[in-house]
């Protein structure tokens, strides 16, 4: 009993160490990430009773926005709620990373390094988001497969494999492409676990596949009942080939020396892990490394086709996990290593707390927003004023009976305060329009509609430019508001 109490206390201390910097990253951060606005819009649309694919355009499967939309409906449709939900998700990921280290007999302090590195990599993204939710499912499956040796009888039970299969199915419901790869590759991780335990792989795989199918059939049932089956196929299946925006891994590495070093390091770890798995293929450690490598390869799929800093950061976690197998266990017994791992987690924790605060204090002037849905959110003064000007223009034009569409990656940031959403044009992104032609999205708008085109469109990297240029060539300029020029097609 006393031992159990001490374990609870130690685990509580670890979770507290994860909670504090995660809260700092969520709170002391200006709202300048359009991924955050997009995910908040998905969640708010669901909370408002809109259905994915039919009422608003979305490329990925909808588990993430269903969960976050339900939370917004319960606790308020505020961006800060999405961030606090993100804190819970990040703590969950950090906890599983820590537990994987402890499962592999890594000392407690050393096991805290990778969770803090994860937070440091993604401190600008502490909000609820489907890629991180998928990462949570991925590393949880890996953790349970690695822990199979501690209780082989439990691992062999059908209900346990069904549970792990359900996690794979839920990953598919976060993002159909990467999630499907993950669910399939988890069978590879299962194969290596069954070899270690000398269990019948076919039987275990059968029950895991049963579990994977459960979320899939439930989702299919939802699509049929809600009447959105064909909308889903249009948005999330048939239109995948229309996503023509590419950002290669090589381009990511060439952006700056830091990214080149990071990219080269990840490739080196993968190469070393492959060599290690082959050379130790007949040992327990080799089987565990092979299972972890299988899941790491599944995570790499998330880099394609956008190998930007965020996607590489998420995918790098499962690759960095391989270091647990590549670093000799004797290294952690060295005096220098013990000193290093006493200091390093504290340093990383301090960095995760200090950087967001400094970004607000010494970055562009920022204020706490006064706009609807942004209460308690730090906003750059320029963005706060721009939202005020644009929302005033939108409200004025809507009183005249005219709809206003914003052709900008940040469009929803201006429309959320006025509780306005237009399918297609408010998230007007390459690959996010189903099979609908981008120019047709513009011409199908009501007569008298106005379009706001940014004076500087360099940040609109996923804009369907043919529609943007169509408005410039066929529309009449009616004036400007803030950083936008106003156009009308009639």
Short mmCIF file of C-alpha atoms in Angstrom, two decimals:
data_model
loop_
_atom_site.label_atom_id
_atom_site.label_comp_id
_atom_site.label_asym_id
_atom_site.label_seq_id
_atom_site.Cartn_x
_atom_site.Cartn_y
_atom_site.Cartn_z
CA UNK A 1 0.00 0.00 0.00
CA UNK A 2 2.83 2.39 0.92
CA UNK A 3 4.62 1.54 -2.33
CA UNK A 4 1.47 2.32 -4.32
CA UNK A 5 1.09 5.64 -2.50
CA UNK A 6 4.68 6.62 -3.32
CA UNK A 7 4.10 5.72 -6.98
CA UNK A 8 1.01 7.93 -7.11
CA UNK A 9 2.93 10.81 -5.55
CA UNK A 10 5.84 10.43 -7.99
CA UNK A 11 3.48 10.25 -10.96
CA UNK A 12 1.64 13.31 -9.68
CA UNK A 13 4.91 15.25 -9.51
CA UNK A 14 5.77 14.27 -13.07
CA UNK A 15 2.33 15.32 -14.36
CA UNK A 16 2.63 18.64 -12.52
CA UNK A 17 6.00 19.23 -14.18
CA UNK A 18 4.30 18.66 -17.54
CA UNK A 19 1.21 20.73 -16.72
CA UNK A 20 2.90 24.00 -15.71
CA UNK A 21 4.96 24.63 -18.89
CA UNK A 22 2.09 23.40 -21.09
CA UNK A 23 -0.18 26.03 -19.50
CA UNK A 24 2.48 28.68 -20.12
CA UNK A 25 2.66 27.68 -23.79
CA UNK A 26 -1.12 27.82 -24.11
CA UNK A 27 -1.59 31.16 -22.36
CA UNK A 28 1.43 33.31 -23.28
CA UNK A 29 1.07 33.07 -27.03
CA UNK A 30 -0.40 35.43 -29.58
CA UNK A 31 -3.05 34.10 -31.96
CA UNK A 32 -1.01 34.17 -35.16
CA UNK A 33 -1.29 30.52 -36.18
CA UNK A 34 -3.91 29.96 -38.88
CA UNK A 35 -3.97 26.23 -38.11
CA UNK A 36 -5.36 27.22 -34.72
CA UNK A 37 -8.10 29.35 -36.29
CA UNK A 38 -8.99 26.55 -38.73
CA UNK A 39 -9.26 23.91 -36.00
CA UNK A 40 -11.27 26.28 -33.81
CA UNK A 41 -13.62 26.92 -36.74
CA UNK A 42 -14.11 23.16 -37.27
CA UNK A 43 -14.94 22.73 -33.57
CA UNK A 44 -17.22 25.77 -33.41
CA UNK A 45 -19.09 24.67 -36.52
CA UNK A 46 -19.81 21.32 -34.87
CA UNK A 47 -20.83 23.08 -31.64
CA UNK A 48 -23.20 25.24 -33.73
CA UNK A 49 -24.85 22.10 -35.11
CA UNK A 50 -23.25 22.12 -38.56
CA UNK A 51 -22.30 18.80 -40.15
CA UNK A 52 -18.82 18.18 -41.61
CA UNK A 53 -18.62 17.89 -45.39
CA UNK A 54 -22.25 18.91 -45.98
CA UNK A 55 -22.27 22.27 -44.14
CA UNK A 56 -18.55 23.07 -44.04
CA UNK A 57 -15.60 21.90 -46.08
CA UNK A 58 -13.01 19.73 -44.41
CA UNK A 59 -10.50 17.29 -45.89
CA UNK A 60 -9.75 14.97 -42.95
CA UNK A 61 -11.97 12.55 -41.03
CA UNK A 62 -13.87 14.29 -38.23
CA UNK A 63 -13.05 12.69 -34.85
CA UNK A 64 -10.95 15.65 -33.70
CA UNK A 65 -13.62 18.27 -34.41
CA UNK A 66 -16.39 16.08 -32.97
CA UNK A 67 -14.52 15.82 -29.66
CA UNK A 68 -13.49 19.49 -29.52
CA UNK A 69 -16.91 20.65 -30.76
CA UNK A 70 -18.58 18.75 -27.93
CA UNK A 71 -16.27 20.40 -25.39
CA UNK A 72 -17.00 23.86 -26.84
CA UNK A 73 -20.73 23.17 -26.64
CA UNK A 74 -20.33 22.31 -22.94
CA UNK A 75 -17.84 24.93 -21.78
CA UNK A 76 -18.25 27.82 -24.20
CA UNK A 77 -17.30 28.62 -27.77
CA UNK A 78 -14.06 30.36 -26.88
CA UNK A 79 -10.59 29.89 -28.33
CA UNK A 80 -9.14 29.61 -24.81
CA UNK A 81 -11.24 26.45 -24.29
CA UNK A 82 -9.61 24.88 -27.36
CA UNK A 83 -6.19 25.77 -25.96
CA UNK A 84 -6.96 24.27 -22.55
CA UNK A 85 -8.19 21.14 -24.31
CA UNK A 86 -4.87 21.17 -26.16
CA UNK A 87 -3.06 21.29 -22.82
CA UNK A 88 -4.83 18.06 -21.82
CA UNK A 89 -3.81 16.46 -25.12
CA UNK A 90 -0.19 17.59 -24.81
CA UNK A 91 0.05 16.33 -21.23
CA UNK A 92 -1.34 12.99 -22.42
CA UNK A 93 1.33 12.75 -25.12
CA UNK A 94 4.09 13.77 -22.71
CA UNK A 95 2.91 11.23 -20.13
CA UNK A 96 2.90 8.35 -22.65
CA UNK A 97 6.40 9.34 -23.86
CA UNK A 98 7.56 9.31 -20.24
CA UNK A 99 5.97 5.92 -19.59
CA UNK A 100 7.63 4.43 -22.68
CA UNK A 101 10.99 5.50 -21.28
CA UNK A 102 10.23 3.93 -17.92
CA UNK A 103 8.99 0.74 -19.61
CA UNK A 104 12.40 0.47 -21.29
CA UNK A 105 14.17 0.95 -17.94
CA UNK A 106 15.32 4.50 -18.73
CA UNK A 107 15.90 6.47 -15.47
CA UNK A 108 13.02 8.83 -14.50
CA UNK A 109 14.93 12.07 -15.12
CA UNK A 110 16.17 10.88 -18.53
CA UNK A 111 12.64 9.74 -19.43
CA UNK A 112 11.43 13.34 -19.00
CA UNK A 113 13.77 14.74 -21.66
CA UNK A 114 11.81 13.61 -24.73
CA UNK A 115 8.43 14.88 -23.40
CA UNK A 116 9.96 18.31 -22.81
CA UNK A 117 11.60 18.25 -26.24
CA UNK A 118 8.17 17.54 -27.72
CA UNK A 119 6.72 20.57 -25.93
CA UNK A 120 9.71 22.73 -26.91
CA UNK A 121 9.35 21.74 -30.58
CA UNK A 122 5.63 22.54 -30.66
CA UNK A 123 5.18 25.26 -28.03
CA UNK A 124 3.53 27.40 -30.72
CA UNK A 125 0.91 24.71 -31.32
CA UNK A 126 -0.52 23.96 -27.87
CA UNK A 127 -4.13 23.68 -28.96
CA UNK A 128 -6.42 20.80 -29.91
CA UNK A 129 -5.35 19.55 -33.32
CA UNK A 130 -5.86 16.29 -35.21
CA UNK A 131 -2.18 15.56 -35.98
CA UNK A 132 -1.28 15.57 -32.28
CA UNK A 133 -4.36 13.50 -31.44
CA UNK A 134 -3.20 10.95 -34.00
CA UNK A 135 0.30 11.02 -32.45
CA UNK A 136 -1.27 10.25 -29.06
CA UNK A 137 -2.98 7.14 -30.46
CA UNK A 138 0.22 6.10 -32.24
CA UNK A 139 2.52 6.21 -29.22
CA UNK A 140 -0.14 4.69 -26.94
CA UNK A 141 -0.34 1.61 -29.18
CA UNK A 142 3.46 1.41 -29.22
CA UNK A 143 3.60 1.75 -25.43
CA UNK A 144 1.16 -1.10 -24.87
CA UNK A 145 2.98 -3.32 -27.40
CA UNK A 146 6.30 -2.65 -25.64
CA UNK A 147 4.73 -3.41 -22.26
CA UNK A 148 3.44 -6.78 -23.45
CA UNK A 149 6.35 -8.55 -21.72
CA UNK A 150 5.19 -7.39 -18.27
CA UNK A 151 1.84 -9.20 -18.51
CA UNK A 152 1.69 -11.63 -21.47
CA UNK A 153 -1.59 -13.16 -20.35
CA UNK A 154 -3.38 -9.81 -20.36
CA UNK A 155 -1.84 -8.92 -23.73
CA UNK A 156 -3.20 -12.13 -25.25
CA UNK A 157 -6.79 -11.48 -24.18
CA UNK A 158 -9.16 -10.62 -27.07
CA UNK A 159 -10.61 -7.62 -25.24
CA UNK A 160 -7.13 -6.11 -24.86
CA UNK A 161 -6.33 -6.50 -28.57
CA UNK A 162 -9.75 -5.11 -29.47
CA UNK A 163 -8.94 -2.07 -27.31
CA UNK A 164 -5.63 -1.50 -29.13
CA UNK A 165 -7.40 -2.01 -32.44
CA UNK A 166 -9.97 0.62 -31.49
CA UNK A 167 -7.10 3.08 -30.96
CA UNK A 168 -5.93 2.35 -34.50
CA UNK A 169 -9.47 2.87 -35.78
CA UNK A 170 -9.69 6.18 -33.91
CA UNK A 171 -6.42 7.22 -35.57
CA UNK A 172 -8.14 6.61 -38.92
CA UNK A 173 -10.97 8.85 -37.74
CA UNK A 174 -8.44 11.66 -37.10
CA UNK A 175 -6.83 11.62 -40.53
CA UNK A 176 -7.80 8.99 -43.06
CA UNK A 177 -4.45 8.76 -44.89
CA UNK A 178 -1.93 8.70 -42.05
CA UNK A 179 -4.39 6.98 -39.71
CA UNK A 180 -4.90 4.08 -42.12
CA UNK A 181 -1.14 3.62 -42.50
CA UNK A 182 -0.77 3.71 -38.71
CA UNK A 183 -3.52 1.12 -38.17
CA UNK A 184 -1.89 -1.22 -40.71
CA UNK A 185 1.63 -0.70 -39.38
CA UNK A 186 0.43 -1.38 -35.84
CA UNK A 187 -0.04 -4.96 -37.06
CA UNK A 188 3.71 -4.96 -37.70
CA UNK A 189 4.36 -3.81 -34.14
CA UNK A 190 2.01 -6.57 -32.98
CA UNK A 191 3.94 -9.13 -35.02
CA UNK A 192 7.21 -8.30 -33.27
CA UNK A 193 5.48 -8.38 -29.87
CA UNK A 194 3.97 -11.79 -30.61
CA UNK A 195 7.40 -13.11 -31.63
CA UNK A 196 8.88 -12.00 -28.31
CA UNK A 197 6.06 -13.64 -26.37
CA UNK A 198 5.81 -16.74 -28.59
CA UNK A 199 2.09 -16.07 -29.13
CA UNK A 200 -0.04 -16.88 -32.17
CA UNK A 201 0.10 -13.78 -34.34
CA UNK A 202 -2.91 -14.61 -36.51
CA UNK A 203 -5.26 -14.82 -33.53
CA UNK A 204 -4.01 -11.55 -32.02
CA UNK A 205 -4.14 -9.76 -35.38
CA UNK A 206 -7.72 -10.94 -35.93
CA UNK A 207 -8.93 -9.37 -32.68
CA UNK A 208 -6.98 -6.18 -33.31
CA UNK A 209 -8.54 -5.83 -36.75
CA UNK A 210 -11.97 -6.36 -35.19
CA UNK A 211 -11.21 -3.43 -32.87
CA UNK A 212 -10.00 -1.28 -35.76
CA UNK A 213 -13.20 -1.91 -37.67
CA UNK A 214 -15.46 -0.72 -34.84
CA UNK A 215 -14.83 3.07 -35.24
CA UNK A 216 -14.91 2.63 -39.04
CA UNK A 217 -18.35 0.99 -39.03
CA UNK A 218 -19.67 3.52 -36.52
CA UNK A 219 -18.46 6.34 -38.77
CA UNK A 220 -20.05 4.72 -41.82
CA UNK A 221 -23.31 4.38 -39.88
CA UNK A 222 -23.11 8.08 -38.93
CA UNK A 223 -22.52 9.11 -42.57
CA UNK A 224 -25.54 7.11 -43.75
CA UNK A 225 -27.85 8.30 -40.96
CA UNK A 226 -26.82 11.96 -41.35
CA UNK A 227 -27.06 11.82 -45.14
CA UNK A 228 -23.46 13.03 -45.59
CA UNK A 229 -21.98 9.88 -47.18
CA UNK A 230 -21.59 11.36 -50.66
CA UNK A 231 -20.43 14.69 -49.23
CA UNK A 232 -17.68 12.81 -47.37
CA UNK A 233 -16.59 10.99 -50.53
CA UNK A 234 -16.50 14.28 -52.41
CA UNK A 235 -14.53 16.17 -49.75
CA UNK A 236 -12.27 13.56 -48.17
CA UNK A 237 -11.77 10.81 -50.76
CA UNK A 238 -12.24 11.86 -54.39
CA UNK A 239 -10.61 15.25 -53.86
CA UNK A 240 -7.36 14.05 -52.28
CA UNK A 241 -5.67 14.23 -55.67
CA UNK A 242 -6.58 17.93 -55.93
CA UNK A 243 -4.22 18.75 -53.04
CA UNK A 244 -1.42 20.00 -55.27
CA UNK A 245 0.47 22.01 -52.64
CA UNK A 246 3.81 20.36 -51.93
CA UNK A 247 6.61 21.13 -49.48
CA UNK A 248 9.40 18.55 -49.74
CA UNK A 249 11.62 17.29 -46.94
CA UNK A 250 14.66 18.44 -48.89
CA UNK A 251 13.20 21.95 -49.14
CA UNK A 252 12.60 21.90 -45.38
CA UNK A 253 16.26 21.00 -44.78
CA UNK A 254 17.52 23.76 -47.07
CA UNK A 255 15.60 26.56 -45.36
CA UNK A 256 18.22 27.22 -42.67
CA UNK A 257 21.20 25.50 -40.98
CA UNK A 258 19.17 24.49 -37.91
CA UNK A 259 16.55 22.69 -40.00
CA UNK A 260 19.29 21.07 -42.08
CA UNK A 261 20.96 19.75 -38.93
CA UNK A 262 17.61 18.55 -37.54
CA UNK A 263 16.67 16.83 -40.80
CA UNK A 264 20.07 15.16 -41.09
CA UNK A 265 19.87 13.99 -37.45
CA UNK A 266 16.48 12.35 -38.00
CA UNK A 267 17.73 10.55 -41.10
CA UNK A 268 20.81 9.39 -39.18
CA UNK A 269 18.69 8.01 -36.34
CA UNK A 270 16.48 6.13 -38.80
CA UNK A 271 19.52 4.66 -40.54
CA UNK A 272 21.09 3.60 -37.23
CA UNK A 273 17.78 2.10 -36.07
CA UNK A 274 17.42 0.04 -39.25
CA UNK A 275 20.99 -1.25 -38.89
CA UNK A 276 20.42 -1.98 -35.19
CA UNK A 277 17.18 -3.87 -35.83
CA UNK A 278 18.90 -6.05 -38.45
CA UNK A 279 21.99 -6.78 -36.35
CA UNK A 280 19.93 -7.59 -33.22
CA UNK A 281 17.01 -9.28 -34.96
CA UNK A 282 17.18 -12.45 -32.84
CA UNK A 283 17.19 -10.67 -29.47
CA UNK A 284 14.39 -9.23 -27.33
CA UNK A 285 15.84 -5.71 -27.65
CA UNK A 286 16.07 -6.17 -31.40
CA UNK A 287 12.42 -7.19 -31.59
CA UNK A 288 11.39 -4.15 -29.53
CA UNK A 289 13.50 -1.85 -31.70
CA UNK A 290 11.92 -3.32 -34.84
CA UNK A 291 8.43 -2.72 -33.42
CA UNK A 292 9.26 0.89 -32.54
CA UNK A 293 10.86 1.38 -35.96
CA UNK A 294 7.69 0.10 -37.64
CA UNK A 295 5.59 2.70 -35.80
CA UNK A 296 8.16 5.42 -36.51
CA UNK A 297 7.91 4.71 -40.25
CA UNK A 298 4.11 4.99 -39.95
CA UNK A 299 4.56 8.40 -38.32
CA UNK A 300 6.85 9.60 -41.11
CA UNK A 301 3.91 9.41 -43.53
CA UNK A 302 2.55 12.53 -41.80
CA UNK A 303 5.41 14.54 -43.32
CA UNK A 304 4.06 14.05 -46.84
CA UNK A 305 3.15 16.23 -48.68
CA UNK A 306 3.84 19.14 -46.27
CA UNK A 307 7.30 18.79 -44.74
CA UNK A 308 7.08 22.07 -42.83
CA UNK A 309 8.42 22.63 -39.33
CA UNK A 310 5.17 21.59 -37.66
CA UNK A 311 4.65 18.29 -39.51
CA UNK A 312 8.34 17.38 -39.17
CA UNK A 313 8.17 18.26 -35.46
CA UNK A 314 5.21 15.93 -34.88
CA UNK A 315 6.74 13.10 -36.92
CA UNK A 316 10.17 13.48 -35.31
CA UNK A 317 8.87 12.32 -31.91
CA UNK A 318 8.43 8.69 -32.94
CA UNK A 319 11.88 8.82 -34.56
CA UNK A 320 13.55 10.29 -31.47
CA UNK A 321 11.96 7.48 -29.44
CA UNK A 322 14.35 5.13 -31.24
CA UNK A 323 17.24 6.68 -29.28
CA UNK A 324 15.99 4.78 -26.23
CA UNK A 325 17.17 1.62 -28.00
CA UNK A 326 20.29 3.03 -29.64
CA UNK A 327 21.87 4.58 -26.52
CA UNK A 328 23.53 1.81 -24.44
CA UNK A 329 21.89 1.36 -21.03
CA UNK A 330 25.35 1.60 -19.45
CA UNK A 331 25.48 5.24 -20.59
CA UNK A 332 22.81 6.22 -18.05
CA UNK A 333 24.99 4.83 -15.25
CA UNK A 334 27.86 7.20 -15.98
CA UNK A 335 28.28 10.00 -13.48
CA UNK A 336 28.32 12.66 -16.20
CA UNK A 337 25.09 11.25 -17.64
CA UNK A 338 23.39 11.27 -14.25
CA UNK A 339 24.36 14.92 -13.73
CA UNK A 340 23.26 15.81 -17.27
CA UNK A 341 19.83 14.23 -16.88
CA UNK A 342 19.28 15.93 -13.54
CA UNK A 343 19.86 19.32 -15.16
CA UNK A 344 18.48 18.90 -18.68
CA UNK A 345 14.77 18.34 -17.83
CA UNK A 346 14.80 21.43 -15.58
CA UNK A 347 16.47 23.50 -18.32
CA UNK A 348 13.99 22.35 -20.96
CA UNK A 349 11.08 23.02 -18.59
CA UNK A 350 12.39 26.55 -17.98
CA UNK A 351 12.82 27.13 -21.72
CA UNK A 352 9.25 25.97 -22.42
CA UNK A 353 8.00 28.48 -19.84
CA UNK A 354 10.30 31.38 -20.71
CA UNK A 355 10.09 31.42 -24.51
CA UNK A 356 6.31 32.04 -24.78
CA UNK A 357 6.46 34.76 -22.13
CA UNK A 358 9.39 36.48 -23.86
CA UNK A 359 7.64 36.18 -27.23
CA UNK A 360 4.71 38.18 -25.86
CA UNK A 361 6.86 40.68 -23.95
CA UNK A 362 9.59 41.47 -26.51
CA UNK A 363 7.76 40.57 -29.72
CA UNK A 364 5.34 42.85 -31.61
CA UNK A 365 3.10 44.79 -29.18
CA UNK A 366 0.28 42.52 -27.97
CA UNK A 367 -2.93 42.98 -26.00
CA UNK A 368 -5.61 40.71 -24.58
CA UNK A 369 -8.27 40.55 -27.26
CA UNK A 370 -11.71 42.07 -26.71
CA UNK A 371 -13.34 40.38 -29.68
CA UNK A 372 -16.04 37.76 -29.35
CA UNK A 373 -14.67 34.18 -28.98
CA UNK A 374 -11.14 35.50 -28.28
CA UNK A 375 -11.53 36.43 -24.61
CA UNK A 376 -8.31 35.86 -22.67
CA UNK A 377 -6.24 35.45 -25.86
CA UNK A 378 -3.15 37.54 -26.53
CA UNK A 379 -3.41 39.23 -29.90
CA UNK A 380 -0.85 41.39 -31.71
CA UNK A 381 -2.13 44.99 -31.64
CA UNK A 382 -2.03 45.14 -35.43
CA UNK A 383 -4.14 41.99 -35.77
CA UNK A 384 -6.57 43.18 -33.07
CA UNK A 385 -7.11 46.47 -34.89
CA UNK A 386 -7.35 44.76 -38.27
CA UNK A 387 -10.08 42.45 -36.96
CA UNK A 388 -11.95 45.47 -35.57
CA UNK A 389 -11.85 47.27 -38.94
CA UNK A 390 -12.82 44.23 -41.01
CA UNK A 391 -15.63 43.06 -38.72
CA UNK A 392 -17.09 46.58 -38.73
CA UNK A 393 -17.03 46.53 -42.54
CA UNK A 394 -18.65 43.08 -42.63
CA UNK A 395 -21.46 44.14 -40.30
CA UNK A 396 -22.06 47.33 -42.28
CA UNK A 397 -22.29 45.44 -45.59
CA UNK A 398 -24.51 42.72 -44.14
CA UNK A 399 -26.93 45.42 -42.98
CA UNK A 400 -27.05 46.45 -46.65
CA UNK A 401 -27.93 42.85 -47.54
CA UNK A 402 -24.52 42.04 -49.07
CA UNK A 403 -22.33 39.06 -48.20
CA UNK A 404 -18.61 39.58 -47.66
CA UNK A 405 -16.03 36.91 -48.50
CA UNK A 406 -12.41 37.14 -47.43
CA UNK A 407 -9.84 35.56 -49.77
CA UNK A 408 -7.15 35.04 -47.18
CA UNK A 409 -5.66 32.21 -45.09
CA UNK A 410 -6.75 34.10 -41.97
CA UNK A 411 -10.32 34.61 -43.25
CA UNK A 412 -11.98 32.78 -40.36
CA UNK A 413 -10.06 34.93 -37.84
CA UNK A 414 -12.10 37.92 -39.04
CA UNK A 415 -15.39 36.06 -39.42
CA UNK A 416 -15.49 34.23 -36.09
CA UNK A 417 -16.24 37.42 -34.07
CA UNK A 418 -19.32 38.06 -36.23
CA UNK A 419 -20.41 34.38 -36.10
CA UNK A 420 -20.30 34.05 -39.85
CA UNK A 421 -19.25 31.05 -41.91
CA UNK A 422 -19.43 30.39 -45.66
CA UNK A 423 -18.75 26.92 -47.01
CA UNK A 424 -15.74 26.75 -49.35
CA UNK A 425 -14.66 30.40 -49.37
CA UNK A 426 -13.91 30.83 -45.66
CA UNK A 427 -11.40 28.00 -45.81
CA UNK A 428 -10.48 28.51 -49.43
CA UNK A 429 -7.50 26.18 -49.66
CA UNK A 430 -6.05 23.92 -52.33
CA UNK A 431 -7.40 20.38 -51.77
CA UNK A 432 -10.10 21.57 -49.35
CA UNK A 433 -12.87 22.21 -51.87
CA UNK A 434 -13.88 18.70 -52.83
CA UNK A 435 -14.28 18.38 -56.59
CA UNK A 436 -15.71 21.88 -56.89
CA UNK A 437 -13.85 24.23 -59.24
CA UNK A 438 -12.27 27.18 -57.35
CA UNK A 439 -13.59 29.77 -59.82
CA UNK A 440 -17.05 28.20 -59.53
CA UNK A 441 -16.88 28.75 -55.76
CA UNK A 442 -16.53 32.46 -56.46
CA UNK A 443 -19.12 32.77 -59.23
CA UNK A 444 -21.75 30.83 -57.23
CA UNK A 445 -21.92 33.60 -54.60
CA UNK A 446 -25.08 35.77 -54.35
CA UNK A 447 -25.35 38.87 -56.56
CA UNK A 448 -23.80 41.96 -54.99
CA UNK A 449 -21.29 39.97 -52.92
CA UNK A 450 -18.04 41.65 -51.96
CA UNK A 451 -14.60 40.05 -51.88
CA UNK A 452 -11.74 41.20 -49.69
CA UNK A 453 -8.36 40.50 -51.29
CA UNK A 454 -5.20 40.95 -49.18
CA UNK A 455 -2.79 43.61 -50.40
CA UNK A 456 0.04 41.27 -49.43
CA UNK A 457 -0.89 37.67 -50.24
CA UNK A 458 2.55 36.09 -49.63
CA UNK A 459 1.25 34.20 -46.57
CA UNK A 460 -1.59 32.57 -48.54
CA UNK A 461 0.52 29.61 -49.63
CA UNK A 462 -2.46 27.27 -50.20
CA UNK A 463 -4.65 29.76 -52.05
CA UNK A 464 -6.31 28.55 -55.32
CA UNK A 465 -4.76 31.38 -57.28
CA UNK A 466 -6.96 30.98 -60.37
CA UNK A 467 -9.96 32.19 -58.34
CA UNK A 468 -7.96 35.03 -56.80
CA UNK A 469 -6.86 36.27 -60.23
CA UNK A 470 -10.38 35.81 -61.63
CA UNK A 471 -11.68 38.33 -59.09
CA UNK A 472 -8.88 40.76 -59.92
CA UNK A 473 -9.50 40.49 -63.67
CA UNK A 474 -13.32 40.41 -63.75
CA UNK A 475 -14.24 42.39 -60.65
CA UNK A 476 -14.46 46.09 -59.91
CA UNK A 477 -12.40 47.60 -57.12
CA UNK A 478 -14.75 49.29 -54.62
CA UNK A 479 -12.26 50.58 -52.06
CA UNK A 480 -10.23 49.15 -49.21
CA UNK A 481 -10.44 48.33 -45.53
CA UNK A 482 -7.35 47.74 -43.44
CA UNK A 483 -4.93 45.50 -45.34
CA UNK A 484 -7.61 44.40 -47.84
CA UNK A 485 -8.87 45.70 -51.15
CA UNK A 486 -12.63 45.40 -51.75
CA UNK A 487 -13.85 43.91 -55.04
CA UNK A 488 -17.28 43.19 -56.49
CA UNK A 489 -18.18 41.00 -59.46
CA UNK A 490 -21.43 42.85 -60.14
#
